[in-house]
Tab-separated table of C-alpha atoms in Angstrom:
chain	number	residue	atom	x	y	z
A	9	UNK	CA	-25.509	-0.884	1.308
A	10	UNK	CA	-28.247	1.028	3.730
A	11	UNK	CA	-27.787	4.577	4.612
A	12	UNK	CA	-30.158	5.836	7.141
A	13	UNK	CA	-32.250	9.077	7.401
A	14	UNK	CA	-30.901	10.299	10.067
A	15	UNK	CA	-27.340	10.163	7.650
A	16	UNK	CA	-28.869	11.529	4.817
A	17	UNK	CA	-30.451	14.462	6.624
A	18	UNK	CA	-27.395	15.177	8.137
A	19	UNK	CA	-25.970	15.066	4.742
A	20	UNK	CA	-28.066	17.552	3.342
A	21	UNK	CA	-27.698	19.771	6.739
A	22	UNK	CA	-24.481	19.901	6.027
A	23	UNK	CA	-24.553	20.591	2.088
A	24	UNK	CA	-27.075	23.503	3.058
A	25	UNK	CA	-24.427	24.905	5.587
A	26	UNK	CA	-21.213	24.640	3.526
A	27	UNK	CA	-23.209	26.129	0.264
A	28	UNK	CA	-23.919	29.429	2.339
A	29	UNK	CA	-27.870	28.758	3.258
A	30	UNK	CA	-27.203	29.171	6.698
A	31	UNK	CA	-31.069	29.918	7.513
A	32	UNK	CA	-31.978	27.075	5.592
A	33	UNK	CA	-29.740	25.055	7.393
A	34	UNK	CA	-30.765	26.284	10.627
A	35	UNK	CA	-34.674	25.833	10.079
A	36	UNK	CA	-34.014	22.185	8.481
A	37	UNK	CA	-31.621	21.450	11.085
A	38	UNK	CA	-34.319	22.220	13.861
A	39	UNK	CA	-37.369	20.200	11.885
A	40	UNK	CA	-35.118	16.796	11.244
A	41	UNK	CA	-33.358	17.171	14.805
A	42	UNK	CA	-30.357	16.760	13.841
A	43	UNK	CA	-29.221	18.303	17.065
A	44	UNK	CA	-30.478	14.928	18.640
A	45	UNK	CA	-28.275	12.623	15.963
A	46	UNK	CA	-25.172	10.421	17.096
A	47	UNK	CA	-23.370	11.335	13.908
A	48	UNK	CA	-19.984	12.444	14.695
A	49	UNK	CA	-19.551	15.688	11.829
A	50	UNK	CA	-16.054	15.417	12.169
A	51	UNK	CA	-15.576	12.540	10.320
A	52	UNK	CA	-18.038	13.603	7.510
A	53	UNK	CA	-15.801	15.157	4.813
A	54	UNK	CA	-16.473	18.597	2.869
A	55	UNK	CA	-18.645	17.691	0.382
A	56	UNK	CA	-19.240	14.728	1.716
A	57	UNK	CA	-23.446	14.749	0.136
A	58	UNK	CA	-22.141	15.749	-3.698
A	59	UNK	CA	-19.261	12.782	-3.495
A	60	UNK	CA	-21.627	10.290	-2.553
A	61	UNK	CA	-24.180	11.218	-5.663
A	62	UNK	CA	-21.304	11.406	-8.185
A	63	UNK	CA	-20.323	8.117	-6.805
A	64	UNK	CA	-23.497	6.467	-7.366
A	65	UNK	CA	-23.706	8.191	-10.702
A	66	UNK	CA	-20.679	7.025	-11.861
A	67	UNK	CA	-20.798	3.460	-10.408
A	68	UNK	CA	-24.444	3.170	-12.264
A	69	UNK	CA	-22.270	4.211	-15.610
A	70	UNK	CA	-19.682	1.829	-15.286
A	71	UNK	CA	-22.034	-1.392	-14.532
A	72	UNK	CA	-24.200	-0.204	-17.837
A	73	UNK	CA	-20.793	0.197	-20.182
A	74	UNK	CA	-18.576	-2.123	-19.165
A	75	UNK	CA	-18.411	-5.992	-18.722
A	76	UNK	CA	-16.470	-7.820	-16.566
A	77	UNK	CA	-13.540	-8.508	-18.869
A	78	UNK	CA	-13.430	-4.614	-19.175
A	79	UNK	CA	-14.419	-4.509	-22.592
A	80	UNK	CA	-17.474	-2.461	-23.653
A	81	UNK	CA	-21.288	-3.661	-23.023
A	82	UNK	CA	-23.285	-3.778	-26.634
A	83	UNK	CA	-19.457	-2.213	-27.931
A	84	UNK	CA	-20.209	1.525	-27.135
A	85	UNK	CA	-20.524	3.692	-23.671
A	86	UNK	CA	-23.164	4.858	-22.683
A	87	UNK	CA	-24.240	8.545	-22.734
A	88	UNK	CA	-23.717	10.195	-19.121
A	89	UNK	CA	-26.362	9.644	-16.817
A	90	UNK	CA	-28.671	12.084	-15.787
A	91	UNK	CA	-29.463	12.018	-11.882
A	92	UNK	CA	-33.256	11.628	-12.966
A	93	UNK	CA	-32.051	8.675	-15.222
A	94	UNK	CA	-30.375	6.732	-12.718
A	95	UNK	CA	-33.184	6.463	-10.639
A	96	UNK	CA	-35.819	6.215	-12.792
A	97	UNK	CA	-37.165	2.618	-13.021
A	98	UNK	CA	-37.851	2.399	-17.031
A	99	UNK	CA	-34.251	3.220	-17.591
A	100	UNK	CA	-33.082	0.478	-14.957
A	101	UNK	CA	-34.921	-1.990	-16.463
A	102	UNK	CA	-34.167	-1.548	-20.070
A	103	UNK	CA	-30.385	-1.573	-19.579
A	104	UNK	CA	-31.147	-4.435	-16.974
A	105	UNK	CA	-28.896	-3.071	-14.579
A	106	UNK	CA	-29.121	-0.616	-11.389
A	107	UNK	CA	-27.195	0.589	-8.691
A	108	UNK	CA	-24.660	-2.263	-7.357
A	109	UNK	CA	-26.097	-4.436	-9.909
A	110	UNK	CA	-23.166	-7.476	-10.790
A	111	UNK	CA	-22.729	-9.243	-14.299
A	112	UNK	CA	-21.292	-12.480	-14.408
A	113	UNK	CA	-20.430	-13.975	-17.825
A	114	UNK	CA	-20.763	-18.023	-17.946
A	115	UNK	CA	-18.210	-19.857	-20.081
A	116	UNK	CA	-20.962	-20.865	-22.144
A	117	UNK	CA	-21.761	-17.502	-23.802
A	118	UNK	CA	-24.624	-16.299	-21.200
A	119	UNK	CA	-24.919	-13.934	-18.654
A	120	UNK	CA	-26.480	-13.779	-15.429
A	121	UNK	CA	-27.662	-10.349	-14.366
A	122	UNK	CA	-28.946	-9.179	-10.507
A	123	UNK	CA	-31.721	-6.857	-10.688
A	124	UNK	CA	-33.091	-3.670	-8.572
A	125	UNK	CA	-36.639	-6.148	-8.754
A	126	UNK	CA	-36.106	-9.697	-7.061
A	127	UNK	CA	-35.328	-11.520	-10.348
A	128	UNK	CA	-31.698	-12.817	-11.549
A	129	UNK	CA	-32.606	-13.325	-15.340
A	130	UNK	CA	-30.105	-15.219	-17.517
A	131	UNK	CA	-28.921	-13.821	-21.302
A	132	UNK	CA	-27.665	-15.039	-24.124
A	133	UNK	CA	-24.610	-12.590	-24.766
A	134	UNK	CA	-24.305	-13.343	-28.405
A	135	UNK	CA	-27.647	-12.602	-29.046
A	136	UNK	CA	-28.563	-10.094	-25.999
A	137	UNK	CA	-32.182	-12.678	-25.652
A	138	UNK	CA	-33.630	-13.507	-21.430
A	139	UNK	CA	-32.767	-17.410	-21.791
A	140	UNK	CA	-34.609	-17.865	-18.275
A	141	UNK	CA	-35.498	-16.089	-15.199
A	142	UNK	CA	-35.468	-16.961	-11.636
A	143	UNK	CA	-37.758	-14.999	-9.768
A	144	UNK	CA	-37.500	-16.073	-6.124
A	145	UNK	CA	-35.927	-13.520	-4.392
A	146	UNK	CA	-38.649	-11.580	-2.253
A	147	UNK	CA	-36.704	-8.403	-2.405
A	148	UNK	CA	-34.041	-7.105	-4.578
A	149	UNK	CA	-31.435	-8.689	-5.328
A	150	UNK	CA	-27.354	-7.273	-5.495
A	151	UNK	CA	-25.187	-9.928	-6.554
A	152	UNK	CA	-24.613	-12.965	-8.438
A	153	UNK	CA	-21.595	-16.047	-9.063
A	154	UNK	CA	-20.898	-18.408	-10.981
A	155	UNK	CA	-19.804	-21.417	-9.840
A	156	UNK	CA	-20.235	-23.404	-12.990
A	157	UNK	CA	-21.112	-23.399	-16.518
A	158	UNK	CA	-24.803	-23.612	-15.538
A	159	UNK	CA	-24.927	-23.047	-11.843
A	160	UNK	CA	-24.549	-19.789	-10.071
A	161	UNK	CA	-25.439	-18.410	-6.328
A	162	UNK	CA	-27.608	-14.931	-5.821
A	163	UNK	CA	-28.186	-12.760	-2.696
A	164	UNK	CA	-30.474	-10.044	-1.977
A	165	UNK	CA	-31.667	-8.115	1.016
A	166	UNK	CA	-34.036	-10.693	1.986
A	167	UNK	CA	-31.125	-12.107	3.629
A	168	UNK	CA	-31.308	-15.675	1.037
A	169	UNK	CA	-28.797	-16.917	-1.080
A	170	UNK	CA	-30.209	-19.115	-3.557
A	171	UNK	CA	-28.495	-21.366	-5.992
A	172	UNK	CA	-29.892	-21.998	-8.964
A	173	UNK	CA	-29.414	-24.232	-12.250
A	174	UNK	CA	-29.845	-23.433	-15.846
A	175	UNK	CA	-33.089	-25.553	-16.783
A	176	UNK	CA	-34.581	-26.067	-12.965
A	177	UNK	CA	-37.417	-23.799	-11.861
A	178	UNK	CA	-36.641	-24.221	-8.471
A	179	UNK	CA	-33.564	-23.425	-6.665
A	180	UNK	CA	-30.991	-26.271	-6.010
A	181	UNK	CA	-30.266	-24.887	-2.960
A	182	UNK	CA	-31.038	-22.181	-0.095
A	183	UNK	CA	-28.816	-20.580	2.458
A	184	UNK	CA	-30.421	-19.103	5.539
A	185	UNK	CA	-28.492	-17.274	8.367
A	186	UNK	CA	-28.037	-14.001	7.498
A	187	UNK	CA	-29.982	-11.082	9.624
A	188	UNK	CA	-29.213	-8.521	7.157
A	189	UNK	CA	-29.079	-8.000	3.433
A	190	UNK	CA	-26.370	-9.995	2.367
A	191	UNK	CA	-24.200	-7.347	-0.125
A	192	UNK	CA	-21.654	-9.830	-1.768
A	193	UNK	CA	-21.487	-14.031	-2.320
A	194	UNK	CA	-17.938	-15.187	-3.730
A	195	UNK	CA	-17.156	-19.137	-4.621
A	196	UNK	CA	-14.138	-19.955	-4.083
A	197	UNK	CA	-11.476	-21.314	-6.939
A	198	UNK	CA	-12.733	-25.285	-6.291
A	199	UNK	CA	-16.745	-24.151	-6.666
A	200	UNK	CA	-16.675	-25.911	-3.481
A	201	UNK	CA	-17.563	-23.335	-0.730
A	202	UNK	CA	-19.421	-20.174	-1.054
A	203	UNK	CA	-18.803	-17.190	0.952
A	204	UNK	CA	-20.877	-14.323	1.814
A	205	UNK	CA	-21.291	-11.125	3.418
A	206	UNK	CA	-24.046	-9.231	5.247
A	207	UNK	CA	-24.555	-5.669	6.824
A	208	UNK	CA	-25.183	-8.373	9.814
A	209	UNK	CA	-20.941	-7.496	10.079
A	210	UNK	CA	-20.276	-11.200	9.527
A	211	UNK	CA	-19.190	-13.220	6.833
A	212	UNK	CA	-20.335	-17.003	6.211
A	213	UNK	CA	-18.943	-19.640	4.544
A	214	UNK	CA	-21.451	-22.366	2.871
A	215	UNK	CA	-20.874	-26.024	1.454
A	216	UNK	CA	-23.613	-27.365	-0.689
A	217	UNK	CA	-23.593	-30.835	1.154
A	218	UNK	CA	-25.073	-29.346	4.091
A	219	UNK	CA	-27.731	-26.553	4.878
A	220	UNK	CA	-25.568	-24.468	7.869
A	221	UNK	CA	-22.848	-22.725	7.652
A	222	UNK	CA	-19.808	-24.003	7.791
A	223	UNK	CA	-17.980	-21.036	9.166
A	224	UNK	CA	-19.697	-18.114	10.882
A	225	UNK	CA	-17.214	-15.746	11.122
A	226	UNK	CA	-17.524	-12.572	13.508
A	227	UNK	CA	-14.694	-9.924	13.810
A	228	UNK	CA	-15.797	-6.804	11.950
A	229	UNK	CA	-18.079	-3.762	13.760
A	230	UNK	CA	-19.827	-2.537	10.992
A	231	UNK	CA	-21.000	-3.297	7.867
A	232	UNK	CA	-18.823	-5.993	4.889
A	233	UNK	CA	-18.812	-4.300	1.691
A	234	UNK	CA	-17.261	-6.813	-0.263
A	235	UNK	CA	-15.311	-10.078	-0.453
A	236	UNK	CA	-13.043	-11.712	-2.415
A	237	UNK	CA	-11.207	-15.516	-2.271
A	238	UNK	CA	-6.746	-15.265	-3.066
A	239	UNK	CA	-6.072	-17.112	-6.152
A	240	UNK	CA	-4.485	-19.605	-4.242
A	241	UNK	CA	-4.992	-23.429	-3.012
A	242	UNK	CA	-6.720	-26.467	-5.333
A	243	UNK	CA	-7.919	-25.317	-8.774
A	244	UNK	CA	-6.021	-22.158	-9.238
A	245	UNK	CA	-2.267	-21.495	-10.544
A	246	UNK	CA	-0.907	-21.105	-7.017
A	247	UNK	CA	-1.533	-24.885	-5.846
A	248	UNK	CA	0.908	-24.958	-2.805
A	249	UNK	CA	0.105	-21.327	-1.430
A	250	UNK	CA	-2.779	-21.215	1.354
A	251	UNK	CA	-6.357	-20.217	0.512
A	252	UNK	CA	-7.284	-17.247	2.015
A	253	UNK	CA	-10.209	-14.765	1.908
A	254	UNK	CA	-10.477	-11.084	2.291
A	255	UNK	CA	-13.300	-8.765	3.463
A	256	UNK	CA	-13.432	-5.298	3.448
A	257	UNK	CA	-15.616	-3.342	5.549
A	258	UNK	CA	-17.455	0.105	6.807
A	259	UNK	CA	-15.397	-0.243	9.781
A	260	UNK	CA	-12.035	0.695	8.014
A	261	UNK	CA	-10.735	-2.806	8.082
A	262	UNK	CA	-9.376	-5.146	5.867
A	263	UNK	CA	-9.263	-8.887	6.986
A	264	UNK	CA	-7.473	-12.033	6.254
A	265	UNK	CA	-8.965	-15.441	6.830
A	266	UNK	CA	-7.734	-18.656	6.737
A	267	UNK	CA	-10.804	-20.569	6.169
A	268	UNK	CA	-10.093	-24.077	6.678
A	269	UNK	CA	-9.145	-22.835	10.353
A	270	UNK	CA	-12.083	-20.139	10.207
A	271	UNK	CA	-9.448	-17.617	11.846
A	272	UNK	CA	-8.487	-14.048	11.138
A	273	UNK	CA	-5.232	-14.225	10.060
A	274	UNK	CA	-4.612	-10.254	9.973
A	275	UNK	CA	-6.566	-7.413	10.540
A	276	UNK	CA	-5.140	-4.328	8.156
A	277	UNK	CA	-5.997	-1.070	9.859
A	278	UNK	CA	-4.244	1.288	7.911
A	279	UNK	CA	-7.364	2.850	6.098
A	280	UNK	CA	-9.645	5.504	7.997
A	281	UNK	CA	-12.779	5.694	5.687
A	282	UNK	CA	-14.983	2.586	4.508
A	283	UNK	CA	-13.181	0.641	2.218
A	284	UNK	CA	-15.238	-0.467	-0.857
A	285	UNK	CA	-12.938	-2.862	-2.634
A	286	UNK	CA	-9.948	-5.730	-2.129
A	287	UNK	CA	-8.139	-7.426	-5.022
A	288	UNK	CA	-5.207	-10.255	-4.588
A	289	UNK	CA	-2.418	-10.459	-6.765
A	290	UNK	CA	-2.481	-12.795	-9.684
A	291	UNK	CA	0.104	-14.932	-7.482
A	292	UNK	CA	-1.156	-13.741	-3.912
A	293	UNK	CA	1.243	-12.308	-2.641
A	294	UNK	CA	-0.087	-9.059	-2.272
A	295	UNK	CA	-3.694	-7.937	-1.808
A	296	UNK	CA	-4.807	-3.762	-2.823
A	297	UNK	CA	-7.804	-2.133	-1.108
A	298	UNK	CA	-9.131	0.976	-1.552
A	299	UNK	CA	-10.809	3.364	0.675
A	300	UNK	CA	-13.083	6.095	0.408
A	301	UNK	CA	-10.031	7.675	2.742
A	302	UNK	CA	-8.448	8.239	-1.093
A	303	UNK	CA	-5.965	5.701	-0.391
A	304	UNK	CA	-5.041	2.515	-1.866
A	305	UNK	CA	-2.853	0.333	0.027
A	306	UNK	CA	-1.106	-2.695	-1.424
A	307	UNK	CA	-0.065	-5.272	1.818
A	308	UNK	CA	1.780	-8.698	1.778
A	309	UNK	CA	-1.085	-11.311	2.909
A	310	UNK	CA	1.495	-13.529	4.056
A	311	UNK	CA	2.673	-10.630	6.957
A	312	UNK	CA	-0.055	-8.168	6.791
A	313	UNK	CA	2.401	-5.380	6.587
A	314	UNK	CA	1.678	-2.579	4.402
A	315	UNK	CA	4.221	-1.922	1.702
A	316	UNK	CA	2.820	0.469	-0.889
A	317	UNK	CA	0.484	3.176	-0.447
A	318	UNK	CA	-1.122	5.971	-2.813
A	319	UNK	CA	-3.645	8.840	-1.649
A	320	UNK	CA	-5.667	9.860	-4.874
A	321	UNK	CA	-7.936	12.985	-5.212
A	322	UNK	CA	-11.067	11.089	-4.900
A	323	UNK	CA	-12.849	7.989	-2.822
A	324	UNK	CA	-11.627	4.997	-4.186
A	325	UNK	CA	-14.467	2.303	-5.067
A	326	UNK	CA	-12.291	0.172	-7.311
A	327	UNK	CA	-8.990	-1.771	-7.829
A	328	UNK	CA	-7.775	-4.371	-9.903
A	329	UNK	CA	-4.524	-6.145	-10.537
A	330	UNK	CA	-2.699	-6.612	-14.343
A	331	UNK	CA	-2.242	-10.007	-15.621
A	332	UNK	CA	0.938	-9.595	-14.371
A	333	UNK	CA	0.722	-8.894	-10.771
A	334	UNK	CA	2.889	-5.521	-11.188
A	335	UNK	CA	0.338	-3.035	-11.651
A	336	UNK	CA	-2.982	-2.042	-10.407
A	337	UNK	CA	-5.496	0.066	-11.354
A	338	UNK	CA	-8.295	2.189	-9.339
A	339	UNK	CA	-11.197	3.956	-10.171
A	340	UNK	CA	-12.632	7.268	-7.657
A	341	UNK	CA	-15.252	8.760	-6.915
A	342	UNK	CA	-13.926	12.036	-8.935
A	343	UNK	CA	-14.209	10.388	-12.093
A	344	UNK	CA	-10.270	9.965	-12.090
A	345	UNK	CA	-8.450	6.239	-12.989
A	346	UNK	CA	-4.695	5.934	-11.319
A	347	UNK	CA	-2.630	3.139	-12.358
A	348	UNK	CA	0.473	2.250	-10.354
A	349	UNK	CA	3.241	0.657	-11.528
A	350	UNK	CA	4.460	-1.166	-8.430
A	351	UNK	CA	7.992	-1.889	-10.288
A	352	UNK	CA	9.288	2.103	-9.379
C-alpha cells in the first residue's frame, strides 16, 4: 500500500510531540506545514508511527520464515530483523523476499516468488535453484497465484497483471484496467476467473477468454487491501453453496460479492480501522477479518450479521481458519498470536 508524505510527516509530528520534544515538534511542525494537512489527528492512535514500523518489521519476518503451509522456510527462523536490514536492498534480495512480498508453492515442487524489483522468478523448492524468471513488470511487483501447476497471475504497481507459463518467455496473457497499483490478484477455486484489487478502490474480475473485465466492481472509498474467493461453488468441497468473494479495505469495510451477479451482497461495517485481512471458513459459513481497530470479527456470509468478536492488544494483520472451521488464529502488530476457539 502507499502512504503519503504528508501522513508520514504527520506521523513523525506526532511521535516528536507524544515523546516530550515539544520544540522539535513545533519547529518541524511549522517547516512540513502540517498545520495546512487534512489529516484528522483524532483518528491517529498513540503511537500510531512506532506500530506501523514494528508492523512492517514483523510482517518482513514472517514472509522470510515461514511458507505458506506454515511450516518453516529453509527449516529455521530467521534472526530478528534489524530496521537497517529490512530496508536494505542486499538483504531483500538474498532472502528473495521484501515487504508484502507473497510465496506461492506449485504442486509441482516450485515456487513462485514477487519481488521489491519487477521480476517474479520461479524456484525449485527441493533444491532452493531460480528455474526461470519473468521480468516484465515495469515496476515492482506485490503478489502472485497460482492457477495451475505451471501457470500463475502477478500484479505490481504498474497497474498490469500478467499471466505467465512455465517454459514461455512471454506472458500468456495481460490485464489492463487498473489506475492504481493493483495490491492483491486471487483465482478463484475453478482457475477460471481472476480477481483483483487496486488502491483505484475497485476490484475486477478477469476471464482469460477475453481481454476486459468481466466485472468492474465499485463500492469501496478507499483503498482494497486484500481479497479472498469462499471455498464454495464448482471445484471446491462446498459444491451446492454460492461462490462468493470478499474484500477488505482502508475504508473499514468488509464486502460480500456475489460474482456471477457482480453485486454486493453485504457490506460489514463493524470495524473502525483499515482492515488488513479476510479468511472464510473451511465450509463458508463464516468469514474472520481483522482490523488494525484490534478486533477480529467472525460474521455469517450468508446474513452478514456479526456473531463473534475479539479486541486484541495489537493491530491485527492476519487470520486464518483450522482445518476444521472451529478455530482461528491472528497475528498483531504487537508481536502477539490469539487463537479462538469458536466452540466456548
Amino acid at each position: 500500500m502507499s502512504i503519503s508524505s504528508d501522513e508520514v510527516n504527520f506521523l513523525v509530528y506526532r511521535y516528536l510531540q507524544e515523546s516530550g520534544f515539544s520544540h522539535s515538534a513545533f519547529t518541524f511542525g511549522i517547516e512540513s506545514h502540517i498545520s495546512q494537512s487534512n489529516i484528522n489527528g483524532a483518528l491517529v492512535p498513540p503511537a500510531a508511527l512506532i506500530s506501523i514500523i514494528q508492523k512492517g518489521l514483523q510482517y518482513v519476518e514472517a514472509e522470510v520464515s515461514i511458507n505458506e503451509d506454515g511450516t518453516l522456510f529453509d527449516g529455521r527462523p530467521i534472526e530478528s530483523l534489524s530496521l537497517i536490514d529490512a530496508v536494505m536492498p542486499d538483504v531483500v534480495q538474498t532472502r528473495q523476499q521484501a515487504y508484502r512480498d507473497k510465496l506461492a508453492q506449485q504442486q509441482a515442487a516450485a515456487a513462485a516468488t514477487s519481488t521489491a524489483a519487477t521480476t517474479t522468478i520461479i524456484w525449485d523448492a527441493h533444491t532452493g535453484e531460480a528455474k526461470q524468471q519473468f521480468p516484465f513488470h515495469s515496476a515492482p511487483a506485490l503478489d502472485v497465484d497460482w492457477q495451475s501447476n505451471n501457470t500463475f497471475a502477478s500484479c505490481s504497481t504498474d497497474m498490469c497483471i500478467h499471466v505467465c507459463k512455465l517454459g514461455q518467455d512471454r506472458p500468456i496473457k495481460t490485464f489492463q484496467g487498473h489506475t492504481n497499483e493493483v495490491n492483491a490478484i486471487k483465482w478463484d477455486p475453478t482457475g477460471n476467473l481472476l480477481a483483483s484489487c487496486s488502491d483505484d478502490m475497485t476490484l475486477k474480475i478477469w476471464s482469460m477468454k477475453q481481454d476486459n473485465c468481466v466485472h468492474d466492481l465499485q463500492a469501496h472509498n478507499k483503498e482494497i487491501y486484500t481479497i479472498k474467493w469462499s471455498p464454495t461453488g464448482p471445484g471446491t468441497n462446498n459444491p451446492n453453496a454460492n461462490l462468493m468473494l470478499a474484500s477488505a479495505s482502508f475504508d473499514s469495510t468488509v464486502r460480500l460479492w456475489d460474482v456471477d451477479r457482480g453485486i454486493c451482497i453485504h457490506t460489514l461495517t463493524k470495524h473502525q480501522e483499515p482492515v488488513y485481512s479476510v479468511a472464510f471458513s473451511p465450509d463458508g459459513r463464516y468469514l474472520a477479518s481483522g482490523s488494525f481497530d484490534k478486533c477480529v470479527h467472525i460474521w455469517n456470509t450468508q446474513t452478514g450479521a456479526l456473531v463473534h468478536s475479539y479486541r486484541g492488544t495489537g493491530g491485527i494483520f492476519e487470520v486464518c481458519w483450522n482445518a476444521a472451521g472451529d478455530k482461528v488464529g491472528a497475528s498483531a502488530s504487537d508481536g502477539s498470536v490469539c487463537v479462538l476457539d469458536l466452540r466456548k
